[in-house]
XYZ file of C-alpha atoms in Angstrom:
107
model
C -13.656 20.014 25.842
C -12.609 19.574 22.188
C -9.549 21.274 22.746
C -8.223 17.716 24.628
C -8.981 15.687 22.049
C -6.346 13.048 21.596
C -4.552 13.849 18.342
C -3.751 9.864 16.422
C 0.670 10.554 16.001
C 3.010 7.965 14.735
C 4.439 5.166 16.089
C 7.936 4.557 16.464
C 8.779 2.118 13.835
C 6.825 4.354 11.557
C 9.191 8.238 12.647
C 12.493 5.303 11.910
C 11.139 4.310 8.236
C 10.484 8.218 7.310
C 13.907 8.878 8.690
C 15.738 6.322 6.790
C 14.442 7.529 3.845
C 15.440 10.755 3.973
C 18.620 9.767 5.022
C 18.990 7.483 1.599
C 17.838 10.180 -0.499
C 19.816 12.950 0.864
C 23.381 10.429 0.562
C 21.922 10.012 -2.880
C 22.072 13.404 -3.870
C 25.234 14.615 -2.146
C 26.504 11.855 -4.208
C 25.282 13.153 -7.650
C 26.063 16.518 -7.422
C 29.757 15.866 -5.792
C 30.222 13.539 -8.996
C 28.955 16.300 -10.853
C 31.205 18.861 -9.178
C 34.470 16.866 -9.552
C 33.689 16.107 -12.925
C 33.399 19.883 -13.953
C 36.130 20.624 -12.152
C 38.253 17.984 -14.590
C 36.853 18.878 -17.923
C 37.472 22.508 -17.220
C 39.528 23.891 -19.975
C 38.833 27.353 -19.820
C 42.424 28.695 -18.390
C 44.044 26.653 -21.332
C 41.720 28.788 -23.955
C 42.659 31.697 -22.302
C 46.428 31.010 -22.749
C 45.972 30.132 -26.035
C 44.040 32.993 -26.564
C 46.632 35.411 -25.260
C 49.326 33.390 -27.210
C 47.650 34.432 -30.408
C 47.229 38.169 -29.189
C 51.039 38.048 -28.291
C 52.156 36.065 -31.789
C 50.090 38.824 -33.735
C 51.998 41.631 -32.350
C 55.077 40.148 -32.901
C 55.976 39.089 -29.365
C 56.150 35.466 -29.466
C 58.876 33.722 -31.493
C 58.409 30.012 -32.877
C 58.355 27.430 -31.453
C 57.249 28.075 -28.129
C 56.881 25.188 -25.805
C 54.905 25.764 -22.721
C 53.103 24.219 -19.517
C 49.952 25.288 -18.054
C 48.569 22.706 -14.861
C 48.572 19.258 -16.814
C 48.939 21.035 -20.139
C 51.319 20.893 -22.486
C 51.736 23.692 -24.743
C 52.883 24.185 -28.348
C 52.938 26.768 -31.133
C 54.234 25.834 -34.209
C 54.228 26.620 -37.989
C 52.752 24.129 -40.423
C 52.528 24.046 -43.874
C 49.022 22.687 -45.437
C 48.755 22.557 -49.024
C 51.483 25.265 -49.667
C 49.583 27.287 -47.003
C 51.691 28.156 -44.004
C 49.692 27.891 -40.463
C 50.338 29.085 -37.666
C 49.097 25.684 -34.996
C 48.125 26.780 -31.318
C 47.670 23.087 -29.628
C 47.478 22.554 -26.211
C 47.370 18.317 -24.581
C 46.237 17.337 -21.883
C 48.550 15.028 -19.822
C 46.299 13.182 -17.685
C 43.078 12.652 -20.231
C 44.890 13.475 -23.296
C 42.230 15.926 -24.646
C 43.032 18.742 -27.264
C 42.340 22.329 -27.617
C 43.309 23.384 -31.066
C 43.331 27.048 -32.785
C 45.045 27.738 -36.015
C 45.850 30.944 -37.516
């Protein structure tokens, strides 16, 4: 009759431990990645390129008259002309209101 032979398990104290520890490690990692998620989410700039990007498609065809003063989410928009060293430029600048960070493209 090896088929009834008594098979050793856990005891309770032991099932609690293992379970804890799961428990800390999964709270542990739903923590990292939501800081990592919310802090993508924040330092995303990519719809502010894209406007800036279509600002300079719209300036080169003669659509967009200067100065133009925008607003995008939390950015603040500009498009100026600056001269550098007898060089005119044409300054695409977009600031950030809450972090103050930059995206710059000149032409």
């Amino acid at each position: 009759m090896d088929v009834l032979k008594r098979i050793k398990g856990s005891t309770l104290m032991e099932t609690l431990v293992a379970t804890v520890l799961i428990v800390v490690v999964f709270m542990m990692a739903s923590l990292t990645l939501n800081t990592l998620f919310s802090t993508t989410i924040t330092t995303n700039d990519e719809p502010v390129r894209q406007e800036l990007l279509f600002l300079q498609y719209t300036f080169d065809h003669g659509k967009l008259s200067l100065p133009y003063y925008g607003e995008l989410d939390a950015w603040d928009i500009s498009v100026q002309e600056q001269e550098v060293q007898g060089t005119k430029t044409i300054v695409f600048l977009a600031v950030n209101t809450i972090n103050n960070r930059e995206v710059t493209y000149t032409k």
